[in-house]
Amino acid sequence: MRILVTGASGKAGKWVVRDLVDNGHDVLATDLAPKLPDCPCAFTRADLTDYGQAMDIMRGIDAVAHLANIPAPELFTDAYTINQNNAMNTNVFLAAADRKVDRVVWASSETTLGLPFDVPPLYAPVDEAHYPFPTSTYSLSKVAAEAMAEQVSAWSGIPFVALRLSNVLDPDDYEAFPDYWPDAMSRKWNLWGYIDARDAASAFRNALESATTGVEVAIIANDDTVMQRSSTELMAEVFPDVEIRGPLGEHETLLANDRAKELFGWKPTHSWRQELGR
């Protein structure tokens, strides 16, 4: 496919670009930030808050991997964050409909599920039904985009897939993990979850190559947590009153990723335990 990757210079976007190129797709990368030095495909800078630029960059495109957004709360003011993200998401979704692309896969967020869990989750592992619980304008922008995707898909007939990405980490980020281990509270904000950037990239590819219809949503998290302690122990210490739905493996993720496996055959293959030999 001829695939447009937005946010291509970002932490996850750069891996999505490389994974798609390595698997034989024709990729056009775009970002407001400059092209990364090792970008393996064509690159055009575009400001996707401008609808004309969104339409222009999508000419001749078969599918869209949309990752362009302010990527977290507190990087900018609250109003700026939601306004910029809403503008980008609106323009990309409507341009995709106008251009009649075949499919849109886009980066939603684990933050839509209730992060940072200052109010304990209703149950664990948290799944796609634990929604919507936005606690910032960043997460609210993702909730709004999920609602908008549902309507644009219905109007256009284009399949949309929202990937609720967990905390995206490069392999180099794993060196910080030992600092988390003494204190269970250090990463409770997302139930000790993460997603290796390489596995985030394969999730985008699998979703783009899939035959899903309508609108689908899937949590993208690794199979394990960032901690050495068992998931059962972590929940008992930090969230002792939260309902545990089903048995937990020793280090099993508390951000359920079964939906992505069922929908488009995705499975994470990289773990910090391999990288650090723990």
Backbone as JSON, one array per atom type, in Angstrom:
{
  "sequence": "MRILVTGASGKAGKWVVRDLVDNGHDVLATDLAPKLPDCPCAFTRADLTDYGQAMDIMRGIDAVAHLANIPAPELFTDAYTINQNNAMNTNVFLAAADRKVDRVVWASSETTLGLPFDVPPLYAPVDEAHYPFPTSTYSLSKVAAEAMAEQVSAWSGIPFVALRLSNVLDPDDYEAFPDYWPDAMSRKWNLWGYIDARDAASAFRNALESATTGVEVAIIANDDTVMQRSSTELMAEVFPDVEIRGPLGEHETLLANDRAKELFGWKPTHSWRQELGR",
  "N": [[0.83, -1.2, 0.0], [0.31, 2.31, -0.5], [1.19, 4.33, 1.96], [0.48, 6.89, 4.21], [2.27, 8.25, 6.84], [1.72, 10.05, 9.6], [3.14, 12.35, 11.99], [5.71, 11.38, 11.83], [8.29, 11.8, 12.71], [8.25, 11.39, 15.38], [8.42, 9.61, 18.57], [7.15, 7.07, 18.44], [6.33, 7.18, 15.78], [8.63, 7.14, 14.11], [9.44, 4.49, 14.26], [7.2, 3.19, 13.23], [7.28, 4.06, 10.57], [9.7, 2.84, 9.69], [9.14, 0.11, 10.1], [6.98, -0.33, 8.33], [8.19, 0.26, 5.85], [10.21, -1.71, 5.85], [8.61, -3.91, 5.55], [7.69, -3.82, 2.99], [5.94, -1.8, 2.15], [4.96, 1.25, 0.49], [5.91, 4.23, 1.58], [4.97, 7.47, 2.65], [6.24, 9.88, 4.63], [5.32, 12.26, 7.1], [5.57, 15.27, 9.04], [5.42, 17.99, 11.34], [7.71, 18.6, 12.59], [11.25, 18.49, 11.72], [12.61, 16.25, 9.18], [13.84, 13.11, 10.21], [17.3, 12.1, 10.41], [17.81, 9.45, 9.56], [15.59, 8.64, 8.15], [13.83, 6.36, 6.14], [12.41, 6.82, 3.8], [10.35, 8.77, 1.5], [9.76, 12.14, 2.5], [7.74, 14.76, 3.64], [7.24, 17.91, 4.97], [4.47, 19.01, 6.88], [1.8, 20.96, 8.15], [-0.67, 19.83, 9.95], [-2.77, 21.01, 11.22], [-3.84, 22.67, 9.44], [-6.28, 22.4, 7.1], [-6.08, 22.38, 4.3], [-3.42, 21.62, 3.86], [-3.51, 19.05, 4.96], [-5.24, 17.77, 3.15], [-3.7, 18.01, 0.82], [-1.35, 16.54, 1.38], [-2.35, 14.02, 1.42], [-2.9, 13.16, -1.1], [-3.19, 10.6, -3.49], [-2.86, 8.56, -1.66], [-3.24, 5.36, -0.09], [-3.77, 4.4, 2.48], [-3.79, 5.49, 5.94], [-1.6, 6.04, 8.59], [-1.98, 7.51, 11.47], [-0.32, 9.48, 13.63], [0.31, 11.99, 14.44], [0.25, 14.37, 16.87], [0.17, 16.5, 19.78], [1.94, 14.83, 22.22], [1.41, 14.22, 24.92], [0.05, 15.13, 28.16], [0.57, 18.37, 29.73], [2.75, 19.32, 28.33], [2.2, 21.55, 26.89], [-0.04, 24.34, 27.35], [-3.32, 23.63, 28.71], [-5.59, 24.31, 27.09], [-4.39, 24.84, 24.61], [-3.3, 22.34, 23.98], [-5.59, 20.63, 23.64], [-6.92, 22.0, 21.6], [-5.07, 22.02, 19.45], [-4.67, 19.24, 19.04], [-7.3, 18.42, 18.49], [-7.73, 19.84, 16.11], [-5.81, 18.69, 14.36], [-6.63, 15.97, 14.34], [-9.28, 16.16, 13.41], [-8.87, 17.28, 10.83], [-7.26, 15.33, 9.55], [-8.95, 13.06, 9.63], [-11.24, 13.93, 8.2], [-10.07, 14.65, 5.75], [-9.13, 12.16, 4.95], [-11.55, 10.89, 4.51], [-12.55, 12.51, 2.42], [-10.61, 12.04, 0.48], [-11.04, 9.42, 0.07], [-9.61, 7.21, 1.13], [-8.45, 3.85, 1.9], [-8.28, 2.97, 4.54], [-7.9, 3.97, 7.96], [-5.64, 4.06, 10.54], [-5.0, 4.93, 13.79], [-3.39, 6.79, 16.47], [-4.67, 6.51, 19.46], [-4.95, 6.59, 23.02], [-3.74, 5.19, 26.11], [-4.42, 6.86, 28.17], [-7.07, 7.51, 28.02], [-8.39, 5.73, 29.58], [-8.41, 6.27, 32.26], [-6.06, 7.08, 33.46], [-4.04, 9.2, 35.56], [-4.79, 7.18, 37.38], [-5.36, 8.16, 39.93], [-7.82, 8.07, 41.03], [-8.82, 4.9, 41.79], [-8.81, 2.16, 39.39], [-11.83, 0.63, 38.09], [-11.74, -2.08, 37.87], [-9.39, -4.76, 37.27], [-7.42, -6.82, 35.07], [-7.43, -3.76, 33.23], [-9.55, -3.15, 30.53], [-10.78, -2.52, 27.14], [-13.36, -1.66, 27.64], [-13.27, -0.14, 29.88], [-13.82, 2.8, 29.94], [-15.17, 5.96, 28.93], [-12.63, 7.71, 30.69], [-11.33, 10.38, 30.87], [-8.75, 12.45, 32.17], [-7.39, 14.72, 31.66], [-6.85, 17.46, 29.35], [-5.45, 16.49, 27.23], [-6.03, 13.66, 27.22], [-8.76, 13.95, 26.9], [-8.86, 14.98, 24.32], [-8.28, 12.7, 22.87], [-10.46, 11.06, 23.5], [-12.48, 12.59, 22.31], [-11.64, 12.36, 19.66], [-11.97, 9.62, 19.2], [-14.76, 9.45, 19.27], [-15.33, 11.09, 17.08], [-14.11, 9.65, 15.0], [-15.79, 7.44, 14.86], [-18.13, 8.53, 13.78], [-17.24, 9.68, 11.33], [-16.34, 7.41, 10.05], [-18.8, 6.07, 9.75], [-20.12, 7.83, 8.04], [-18.48, 7.73, 5.76], [-17.8, 5.1, 5.23], [-15.26, 4.15, 5.55], [-12.94, 2.04, 7.15], [-11.88, 2.52, 10.48], [-9.33, 2.29, 12.89], [-8.58, 2.57, 16.21], [-5.77, 2.77, 18.15], [-5.07, 2.32, 21.37], [-2.48, 3.34, 22.73], [-0.08, 2.24, 25.06], [2.47, 3.52, 27.32], [4.98, 4.5, 25.29], [8.09, 3.12, 24.62], [11.55, 3.28, 23.83], [14.19, 0.88, 23.19], [16.48, 1.82, 24.58], [15.38, 3.1, 26.75], [14.93, 1.24, 28.69], [16.96, 1.03, 30.49], [16.4, 2.6, 32.66], [14.63, 1.21, 34.2], [15.35, -0.34, 36.58], [15.31, 1.64, 38.55], [12.64, 1.94, 39.14], [11.82, -0.29, 40.55], [12.08, -0.56, 43.46], [9.88, 0.83, 44.53], [6.54, 0.48, 44.47], [4.71, 2.45, 43.87], [5.85, 4.03, 41.99], [5.31, 3.64, 39.3], [2.6, 3.32, 39.19], [0.79, 4.87, 37.93], [0.08, 4.12, 35.34], [-0.69, 1.54, 35.71], [1.66, 0.11, 35.69], [2.37, -0.35, 33.07], [3.57, -0.64, 29.63], [4.69, -0.12, 26.22], [6.78, -1.53, 23.9], [8.46, 0.3, 21.44], [8.91, -0.89, 18.98], [7.03, -2.91, 18.92], [4.73, -1.39, 19.04], [4.89, -0.33, 16.5], [4.55, -2.64, 14.89], [1.94, -3.2, 15.57], [0.54, -1.11, 14.33], [1.09, -1.78, 11.65], [-0.08, -4.35, 11.42], [-2.76, -3.69, 11.9], [-3.26, -1.96, 9.76], [-3.01, -3.73, 7.63], [-5.09, -5.42, 8.04], [-8.48, -6.8, 7.85], [-10.54, -5.5, 9.1], [-13.73, -3.93, 9.75], [-15.8, -0.97, 9.82], [-15.57, 0.68, 12.95], [-12.95, 0.08, 15.16], [-11.37, -0.55, 18.31], [-8.44, -0.87, 20.23], [-6.37, -1.79, 22.94], [-2.93, -1.28, 23.17], [-0.42, -2.79, 24.54], [2.47, -4.14, 26.18], [2.98, -7.66, 27.0], [3.82, -7.97, 29.56], [4.62, -6.31, 32.72], [6.43, -3.34, 33.84], [7.78, -4.04, 36.07], [9.65, -6.07, 38.47], [8.36, -7.42, 40.48], [5.46, -9.47, 41.16], [2.36, -9.17, 39.35], [0.09, -9.61, 40.85], [0.99, -9.04, 43.47], [1.59, -6.32, 43.21], [-0.92, -5.15, 42.69], [-2.23, -5.85, 45.07], [-0.84, -4.36, 46.96], [-1.02, -1.63, 46.1], [-3.57, -1.14, 45.01], [-5.64, -2.41, 46.74], [-8.39, -2.83, 46.99], [-9.49, -3.14, 44.53], [-11.32, -4.91, 42.1], [-10.22, -8.0, 40.86], [-10.25, -9.41, 37.8], [-10.22, -12.47, 36.86], [-7.43, -14.83, 36.75], [-4.06, -13.75, 37.36], [-1.05, -13.84, 35.58], [2.44, -14.27, 36.45], [3.88, -11.87, 35.83], [1.97, -10.55, 34.38], [0.46, -8.26, 32.09], [-1.47, -5.47, 33.18], [-2.98, -3.95, 31.62], [-5.13, -4.89, 29.5], [-4.46, -6.7, 26.57], [-5.73, -8.36, 24.82], [-7.66, -7.84, 22.88], [-6.47, -6.66, 20.6], [-4.95, -8.79, 19.72], [-6.92, -10.59, 18.98], [-8.34, -9.13, 17.03], [-6.58, -8.37, 14.88], [-4.45, -10.13, 14.83], [-2.14, -9.4, 16.18], [0.84, -9.52, 18.16], [2.92, -8.73, 20.85], [6.47, -8.83, 20.71], [8.77, -8.01, 21.9], [10.48, -7.44, 24.91], [11.42, -5.78, 27.93], [12.69, -7.52, 29.58], [14.1, -9.26, 28.0], [15.91, -7.45, 26.88], [17.37, -6.45, 29.07], [18.16, -8.75, 30.21], [16.86, -9.91, 32.42]],
  "CA": [[0.0, 0.0, 0.0], [0.91, 3.64, -0.37], [0.73, 4.68, 3.3], [0.93, 8.14, 4.82], [2.51, 8.19, 8.28], [1.82, 11.38, 10.21], [3.94, 12.28, 13.22], [6.74, 10.4, 11.46], [9.54, 12.06, 13.42], [8.01, 11.16, 16.79], [9.01, 8.42, 19.2], [6.55, 5.89, 17.83], [6.23, 7.35, 14.35], [9.84, 6.74, 13.38], [9.44, 3.03, 14.19], [6.13, 2.81, 12.31], [7.82, 4.27, 9.22], [10.7, 1.82, 9.35], [8.5, -1.2, 10.03], [6.21, -0.41, 7.09], [9.15, 0.18, 4.73], [10.85, -3.03, 5.9], [7.64, -4.93, 5.15], [7.34, -3.7, 1.59], [4.98, -0.75, 1.82], [5.44, 2.52, -0.06], [5.57, 5.14, 2.68], [5.23, 8.9, 2.66], [6.29, 10.33, 6.01], [5.12, 13.7, 7.28], [5.61, 15.78, 10.4], [5.76, 19.41, 11.42], [9.14, 18.58, 12.94], [12.09, 18.14, 10.57], [12.86, 14.86, 8.84], [14.93, 12.47, 10.94], [18.41, 11.82, 9.5], [17.8, 8.08, 9.02], [14.27, 8.32, 7.59], [14.1, 5.52, 4.97], [11.4, 6.98, 2.74], [10.04, 10.16, 1.16], [9.3, 12.93, 3.66], [7.26, 16.11, 3.35], [6.74, 18.59, 6.17], [3.11, 19.53, 6.74], [1.09, 21.37, 9.35], [-1.98, 19.19, 9.8], [-3.84, 21.87, 11.73], [-4.33, 23.35, 8.24], [-6.99, 21.38, 6.33], [-5.55, 22.33, 2.95], [-2.2, 20.81, 3.87], [-3.91, 17.66, 5.18], [-5.74, 17.27, 1.87], [-2.61, 17.95, -0.14], [-0.41, 15.47, 1.7], [-3.03, 12.74, 1.28], [-3.16, 12.85, -2.51], [-2.59, 9.35, -3.95], [-2.59, 7.69, -0.51], [-4.18, 4.25, 0.1], [-4.12, 4.23, 3.9], [-3.15, 6.48, 6.8], [-1.21, 5.76, 9.98], [-2.01, 8.87, 12.0], [0.27, 9.6, 14.96], [0.65, 13.39, 14.7], [-0.47, 15.03, 17.95], [0.91, 16.75, 21.01], [1.9, 13.44, 22.65], [1.22, 14.0, 26.36], [-0.39, 16.33, 28.87], [1.51, 19.24, 30.43], [3.81, 19.84, 27.46], [1.7, 22.88, 26.55], [-1.21, 24.67, 28.16], [-4.43, 22.72, 28.5], [-6.41, 24.69, 25.95], [-3.6, 24.67, 23.39], [-3.18, 20.9, 23.72], [-6.81, 20.06, 23.07], [-7.24, 22.67, 20.34], [-4.17, 21.53, 18.41], [-4.96, 17.84, 18.73], [-8.59, 18.34, 17.81], [-7.58, 20.32, 14.73], [-5.09, 17.68, 13.58], [-7.45, 14.77, 14.16], [-10.4, 16.51, 12.53], [-8.41, 17.47, 9.46], [-6.82, 14.05, 8.99], [-10.09, 12.17, 9.44], [-12.08, 14.43, 7.12], [-9.31, 14.55, 4.5], [-9.13, 10.74, 4.58], [-12.87, 10.62, 3.92], [-12.64, 13.2, 1.14], [-9.7, 11.37, -0.46], [-11.52, 8.05, -0.07], [-8.56, 6.23, 1.42], [-9.0, 2.54, 2.22], [-8.25, 2.63, 5.96], [-7.18, 4.86, 8.86], [-5.24, 3.53, 11.84], [-4.5, 6.14, 14.44], [-2.9, 6.66, 17.83], [-5.38, 6.97, 20.64], [-4.05, 6.59, 24.18], [-4.13, 4.56, 27.37], [-4.91, 7.86, 29.11], [-8.54, 7.55, 27.96], [-8.91, 4.68, 30.46], [-8.46, 6.73, 33.65], [-4.75, 7.47, 33.97], [-3.02, 8.4, 36.25], [-5.4, 6.31, 38.38], [-5.5, 8.73, 41.26], [-9.02, 7.31, 41.39], [-8.48, 3.53, 41.38], [-9.63, 1.59, 38.32], [-13.0, -0.12, 38.52], [-11.33, -3.49, 37.89], [-8.14, -5.01, 36.56], [-6.82, -5.91, 34.12], [-8.26, -2.77, 32.55], [-9.73, -3.47, 29.12], [-11.33, -1.44, 26.31], [-14.64, -1.19, 28.18], [-12.98, 0.79, 31.0], [-13.72, 3.99, 29.07], [-14.08, 6.94, 28.93], [-12.27, 8.37, 31.94], [-10.24, 11.34, 30.64], [-8.39, 13.27, 33.33], [-6.63, 15.87, 31.16], [-7.32, 17.85, 28.02], [-4.81, 15.56, 26.29], [-6.85, 12.45, 27.1], [-10.06, 14.35, 26.36], [-8.72, 15.1, 22.86], [-8.34, 11.35, 22.32], [-11.85, 10.62, 23.6], [-13.22, 13.29, 21.26], [-11.25, 11.8, 18.36], [-12.61, 8.32, 19.04], [-16.15, 9.72, 18.9], [-15.36, 11.63, 15.73], [-13.79, 8.56, 14.08], [-16.98, 6.61, 14.69], [-19.07, 9.21, 12.88], [-16.65, 9.81, 10.0], [-16.37, 6.07, 9.45], [-20.18, 5.79, 9.34], [-20.44, 8.65, 6.87], [-17.64, 7.44, 4.6], [-17.6, 3.67, 5.02], [-13.85, 3.83, 5.71], [-12.61, 1.46, 8.44], [-10.97, 3.23, 11.39], [-8.86, 1.52, 14.04], [-7.92, 3.38, 17.24], [-4.84, 2.01, 18.99], [-4.84, 2.98, 22.66], [-1.09, 3.0, 23.01], [0.52, 2.43, 26.38], [3.68, 4.34, 27.34], [5.87, 4.01, 24.23], [9.48, 3.16, 25.08], [12.63, 2.76, 23.02], [15.04, -0.05, 23.95], [17.39, 2.54, 25.49], [14.65, 3.54, 27.94], [14.84, 0.18, 29.69], [18.02, 1.19, 31.49], [15.85, 3.29, 33.83], [13.66, 0.36, 34.9], [15.72, -0.69, 37.97], [14.94, 2.71, 39.48], [11.23, 1.81, 39.5], [11.5, -1.53, 41.24], [11.9, -0.51, 44.92], [8.67, 1.54, 44.94], [5.41, 0.12, 43.63], [3.97, 3.64, 43.48], [6.59, 4.8, 40.99], [4.69, 3.51, 37.97], [1.19, 2.92, 39.33], [-0.04, 5.78, 37.15], [-0.53, 3.42, 34.2], [-0.73, 0.12, 36.09], [2.98, -0.47, 35.42], [2.36, -0.82, 31.69], [4.44, -0.02, 28.61], [4.73, -0.8, 24.93], [8.02, -1.37, 23.15], [8.16, 1.05, 20.22], [8.91, -1.81, 17.84], [5.75, -3.6, 18.94], [3.74, -0.39, 18.63], [4.97, -0.25, 15.04], [3.94, -3.82, 14.28], [0.5, -3.08, 15.76], [0.04, -0.27, 13.24], [1.14, -2.53, 10.39], [-1.11, -5.39, 11.43], [-4.08, -3.07, 11.77], [-3.36, -1.45, 8.39], [-3.13, -4.86, 6.71], [-6.2, -6.26, 8.45], [-9.74, -6.68, 7.12], [-11.59, -5.02, 10.0], [-14.69, -3.01, 9.17], [-16.36, -0.03, 10.78], [-14.63, 1.27, 13.91], [-12.45, -0.83, 16.18], [-10.49, 0.05, 19.31], [-7.65, -1.9, 20.9], [-5.25, -1.39, 23.79], [-1.64, -1.8, 22.72], [0.51, -2.84, 25.67], [3.24, -5.38, 26.22], [2.38, -8.75, 27.77], [4.3, -7.92, 30.94], [4.73, -4.99, 33.33], [7.79, -2.83, 33.94], [8.27, -4.37, 37.4], [10.09, -7.43, 38.77], [7.39, -8.03, 41.38], [4.31, -10.03, 40.45], [1.22, -8.29, 39.16], [-0.79, -9.83, 42.0], [1.55, -8.3, 44.6], [1.47, -4.89, 42.93], [-2.31, -4.76, 42.89], [-2.57, -6.0, 46.49], [-0.24, -3.26, 47.73], [-1.4, -0.28, 45.66], [-5.01, -1.09, 44.78], [-6.11, -3.63, 47.4], [-9.84, -2.98, 46.93], [-9.92, -3.23, 43.14], [-11.7, -6.26, 41.66], [-9.34, -8.66, 39.89], [-11.07, -10.24, 36.93], [-9.46, -13.58, 36.31], [-6.1, -15.04, 37.31], [-2.96, -12.98, 36.78], [0.25, -14.5, 35.51], [3.42, -13.67, 37.37], [4.14, -10.47, 35.46], [1.01, -10.27, 33.31], [0.02, -6.89, 31.92], [-2.74, -5.05, 33.78], [-3.67, -3.28, 30.53], [-5.44, -6.08, 28.7], [-4.16, -6.52, 25.14], [-6.32, -9.48, 24.08], [-8.49, -7.38, 21.75], [-5.61, -6.49, 19.43], [-4.56, -10.12, 19.26], [-8.09, -11.18, 18.32], [-8.78, -8.34, 15.88], [-5.68, -8.38, 13.72], [-3.36, -11.09, 14.95], [-0.92, -8.77, 16.68], [1.4, -10.0, 19.41], [4.21, -8.11, 21.13], [7.59, -9.78, 20.69], [9.93, -7.42, 22.57], [10.28, -7.17, 26.33], [12.6, -5.29, 28.63], [13.36, -8.66, 30.22], [15.08, -9.72, 27.01], [16.93, -6.41, 26.67], [18.22, -6.33, 30.26], [18.56, -10.07, 30.66], [16.34, -10.13, 33.79]],
  "C": [[0.87, 1.25, 0.0], [0.35, 4.22, 0.93], [1.34, 5.99, 3.74], [1.1, 7.9, 6.31], [2.66, 9.61, 8.79], [2.53, 11.26, 11.56], [5.15, 11.38, 13.05], [8.08, 10.63, 12.14], [9.42, 11.82, 14.92], [8.56, 9.84, 17.28], [8.45, 7.14, 18.62], [6.56, 5.98, 16.31], [7.44, 6.88, 13.57], [9.93, 5.22, 13.25], [8.34, 2.53, 13.26], [6.61, 2.94, 10.87], [8.75, 3.13, 8.83], [10.07, 0.44, 9.2], [7.71, -1.36, 8.73], [7.12, -0.53, 5.88], [9.78, -1.21, 4.68], [9.92, -4.14, 5.45], [7.01, -4.64, 3.79], [6.34, -2.64, 1.21], [5.69, 0.5, 1.29], [4.98, 3.62, 0.89], [5.91, 6.58, 2.34], [5.15, 9.34, 4.11], [6.04, 11.83, 6.06], [5.14, 14.04, 8.76], [5.81, 17.28, 10.3], [7.21, 19.57, 11.81], [9.96, 18.18, 11.72], [12.22, 16.63, 10.38], [14.01, 14.32, 9.68], [16.03, 12.06, 9.97], [18.34, 10.44, 8.85], [16.44, 7.67, 8.48], [14.44, 7.55, 6.28], [13.14, 5.71, 3.81], [11.23, 8.47, 2.44], [9.44, 10.87, 2.37], [8.9, 14.32, 3.18], [6.74, 16.73, 4.64], [5.35, 19.15, 5.89], [2.56, 19.89, 8.11], [-0.34, 20.89, 9.23], [-3.09, 19.92, 10.53], [-4.44, 22.71, 10.61], [-4.97, 22.29, 7.33], [-6.46, 21.26, 4.91], [-4.29, 21.48, 2.86], [-2.52, 19.33, 4.11], [-4.43, 17.04, 3.88], [-4.62, 17.07, 0.88], [-1.7, 16.75, 0.1], [-1.02, 14.09, 1.47], [-3.34, 12.37, -0.16], [-2.45, 11.55, -2.91], [-2.32, 8.34, -2.85], [-3.67, 6.6, -0.41], [-4.66, 4.15, 1.54], [-3.3, 5.22, 4.72], [-2.84, 5.86, 8.16], [-1.02, 7.12, 10.63], [-1.5, 8.89, 13.44], [0.56, 11.05, 15.33], [-0.29, 13.97, 15.75], [0.55, 15.54, 18.96], [0.81, 15.46, 21.81], [1.64, 13.18, 24.12], [0.66, 15.26, 26.99], [0.8, 17.09, 29.44], [2.72, 19.67, 29.61], [3.5, 21.26, 27.03], [0.52, 23.17, 27.47], [-2.37, 23.76, 27.79], [-5.23, 23.04, 27.24], [-5.67, 24.5, 24.64], [-3.52, 23.2, 23.01], [-4.43, 20.35, 23.05], [-7.17, 20.7, 21.74], [-6.37, 22.16, 19.2], [-4.49, 20.09, 18.04], [-6.3, 17.68, 18.03], [-8.5, 18.78, 16.35], [-6.89, 19.27, 13.86], [-5.97, 16.46, 13.31], [-8.63, 15.02, 13.23], [-9.95, 16.58, 11.08], [-7.97, 16.16, 8.81], [-8.01, 13.14, 8.71], [-10.96, 12.62, 8.27], [-11.36, 14.37, 5.77], [-9.26, 13.1, 4.03], [-10.47, 10.36, 3.95], [-13.0, 11.26, 2.55], [-11.77, 12.53, 0.07], [-10.08, 9.9, -0.7], [-10.4, 7.03, 0.09], [-9.22, 4.93, 1.88], [-9.13, 2.3, 3.73], [-7.47, 3.7, 6.72], [-6.91, 4.13, 10.17], [-4.57, 4.67, 12.58], [-4.21, 5.89, 15.92], [-3.85, 7.32, 18.81], [-4.44, 6.74, 21.82], [-4.63, 5.81, 25.35], [-4.71, 5.58, 28.36], [-6.43, 7.99, 29.08], [-9.18, 6.62, 28.98], [-8.93, 5.08, 31.93], [-7.13, 7.11, 34.25], [-4.78, 8.9, 34.51], [-3.54, 7.55, 37.39], [-5.26, 6.84, 39.8], [-6.81, 8.25, 41.88], [-8.78, 5.89, 40.9], [-9.35, 3.04, 40.23], [-10.8, 0.81, 38.89], [-12.69, -1.6, 38.68], [-10.0, -3.59, 37.17], [-8.1, -6.49, 36.16], [-7.85, -4.97, 33.47], [-8.34, -3.14, 31.07], [-10.4, -2.3, 28.39], [-12.62, -0.87, 26.86], [-14.46, -0.22, 29.34], [-12.74, 2.18, 30.4], [-15.1, 4.64, 29.02], [-13.88, 7.57, 30.3], [-11.12, 9.35, 31.7], [-10.01, 12.2, 31.87], [-7.56, 14.49, 32.95], [-7.19, 16.27, 29.81], [-6.64, 17.0, 26.94], [-5.67, 14.32, 26.1], [-8.23, 12.78, 26.57], [-9.99, 14.5, 24.84], [-8.78, 13.73, 22.19], [-9.76, 10.78, 22.39], [-12.69, 11.28, 22.51], [-12.9, 12.71, 19.88], [-11.86, 10.43, 18.14], [-14.08, 8.48, 18.65], [-16.26, 10.21, 17.47], [-15.06, 10.53, 14.7], [-15.0, 7.68, 13.82], [-17.95, 7.24, 13.7], [-18.51, 9.32, 11.46], [-16.62, 8.46, 9.29], [-17.77, 5.73, 8.96], [-20.56, 6.58, 8.1], [-19.76, 8.13, 5.6], [-17.54, 5.97, 4.25], [-16.16, 3.23, 5.18], [-13.63, 3.17, 7.08], [-11.61, 2.33, 9.21], [-10.59, 2.27, 12.52], [-8.11, 2.46, 14.97], [-7.05, 2.47, 18.09], [-4.57, 2.82, 20.25], [-3.47, 2.58, 23.17], [-0.76, 3.22, 24.47], [1.77, 3.3, 26.22], [4.71, 3.78, 26.37], [7.32, 4.21, 24.66], [10.42, 2.58, 24.03], [13.45, 1.77, 23.85], [15.98, 0.65, 24.93], [16.7, 2.97, 26.78], [14.64, 2.49, 29.04], [15.91, 0.29, 30.77], [17.51, 1.86, 32.76], [14.96, 2.39, 34.68], [14.08, -0.01, 36.33], [15.38, 0.39, 38.99], [13.49, 2.6, 39.94], [10.98, 0.72, 40.54], [11.33, -1.41, 42.76], [10.54, 0.04, 45.36], [7.52, 1.22, 43.99], [4.62, 1.32, 43.14], [4.61, 4.36, 42.3], [5.98, 4.72, 39.6], [3.23, 3.07, 38.06], [0.29, 3.72, 38.41], [-0.6, 5.15, 35.89], [-0.53, 1.91, 34.43], [0.53, -0.6, 35.63], [3.11, -0.98, 33.99], [3.38, -0.1, 30.81], [4.19, -0.73, 27.29], [6.06, -0.5, 24.27], [7.68, -0.7, 21.82], [8.11, 0.16, 18.99], [7.6, -2.59, 17.77], [4.6, -2.65, 18.65], [3.71, -0.3, 17.11], [4.31, -1.45, 14.38], [2.42, -3.82, 14.47], [-0.12, -2.21, 14.67], [0.02, -1.05, 11.94], [0.05, -3.6, 10.34], [-2.5, -4.82, 11.25], [-4.29, -2.52, 10.36], [-3.59, -2.57, 7.39], [-4.35, -5.73, 6.99], [-7.44, -6.0, 7.59], [-10.86, -6.23, 8.04], [-12.5, -4.05, 9.26], [-15.21, -2.07, 10.25], [-15.28, 0.57, 11.66], [-14.24, 0.22, 14.94], [-11.47, -0.08, 17.09], [-9.73, -1.06, 20.01], [-6.56, -1.27, 21.74], [-3.99, -2.06, 23.26], [-0.65, -1.67, 23.87], [1.29, -4.14, 25.59], [2.57, -6.41, 27.12], [2.76, -8.7, 29.24], [4.28, -6.49, 31.45], [6.18, -4.55, 33.34], [8.48, -3.28, 35.22], [8.76, -5.82, 37.49], [9.08, -8.16, 39.65], [6.18, -8.51, 40.59], [3.18, -9.01, 40.35], [0.23, -8.41, 40.32], [-0.31, -9.03, 43.2], [1.39, -6.8, 44.41], [0.04, -4.42, 43.19], [-2.7, -4.83, 44.37], [-2.02, -4.86, 47.32], [-0.85, -1.92, 47.38], [-2.9, -0.12, 45.5], [-5.69, -2.3, 45.42], [-7.61, -3.87, 47.26], [-10.38, -3.12, 45.51], [-10.21, -4.69, 42.77], [-10.69, -6.79, 40.63], [-10.18, -9.64, 39.1], [-10.21, -11.31, 36.26], [-8.08, -13.68, 36.91], [-5.06, -14.2, 36.59], [-1.72, -13.86, 36.72], [1.25, -13.74, 36.36], [3.67, -12.2, 37.08], [3.15, -9.98, 34.41], [0.59, -8.8, 33.3], [-1.32, -6.66, 32.61], [-3.5, -4.11, 32.85], [-3.95, -4.35, 29.48], [-5.23, -5.83, 27.21], [-4.77, -7.61, 24.27], [-7.05, -9.02, 22.81], [-7.65, -7.24, 20.48], [-5.18, -7.84, 18.86], [-5.71, -10.78, 18.49], [-8.44, -10.47, 17.03], [-7.88, -8.5, 14.67], [-4.39, -9.16, 13.95], [-2.05, -10.51, 15.44], [-0.46, -9.46, 17.96], [2.73, -9.3, 19.66], [5.3, -9.15, 21.23], [8.83, -9.24, 21.38], [9.58, -7.1, 24.02], [11.56, -6.63, 26.93], [13.37, -6.43, 29.28], [14.39, -9.28, 29.28], [16.24, -8.74, 26.92], [17.9, -6.33, 27.84], [18.67, -7.67, 30.8], [18.08, -10.38, 32.06], [15.15, -11.1, 33.73]]
}
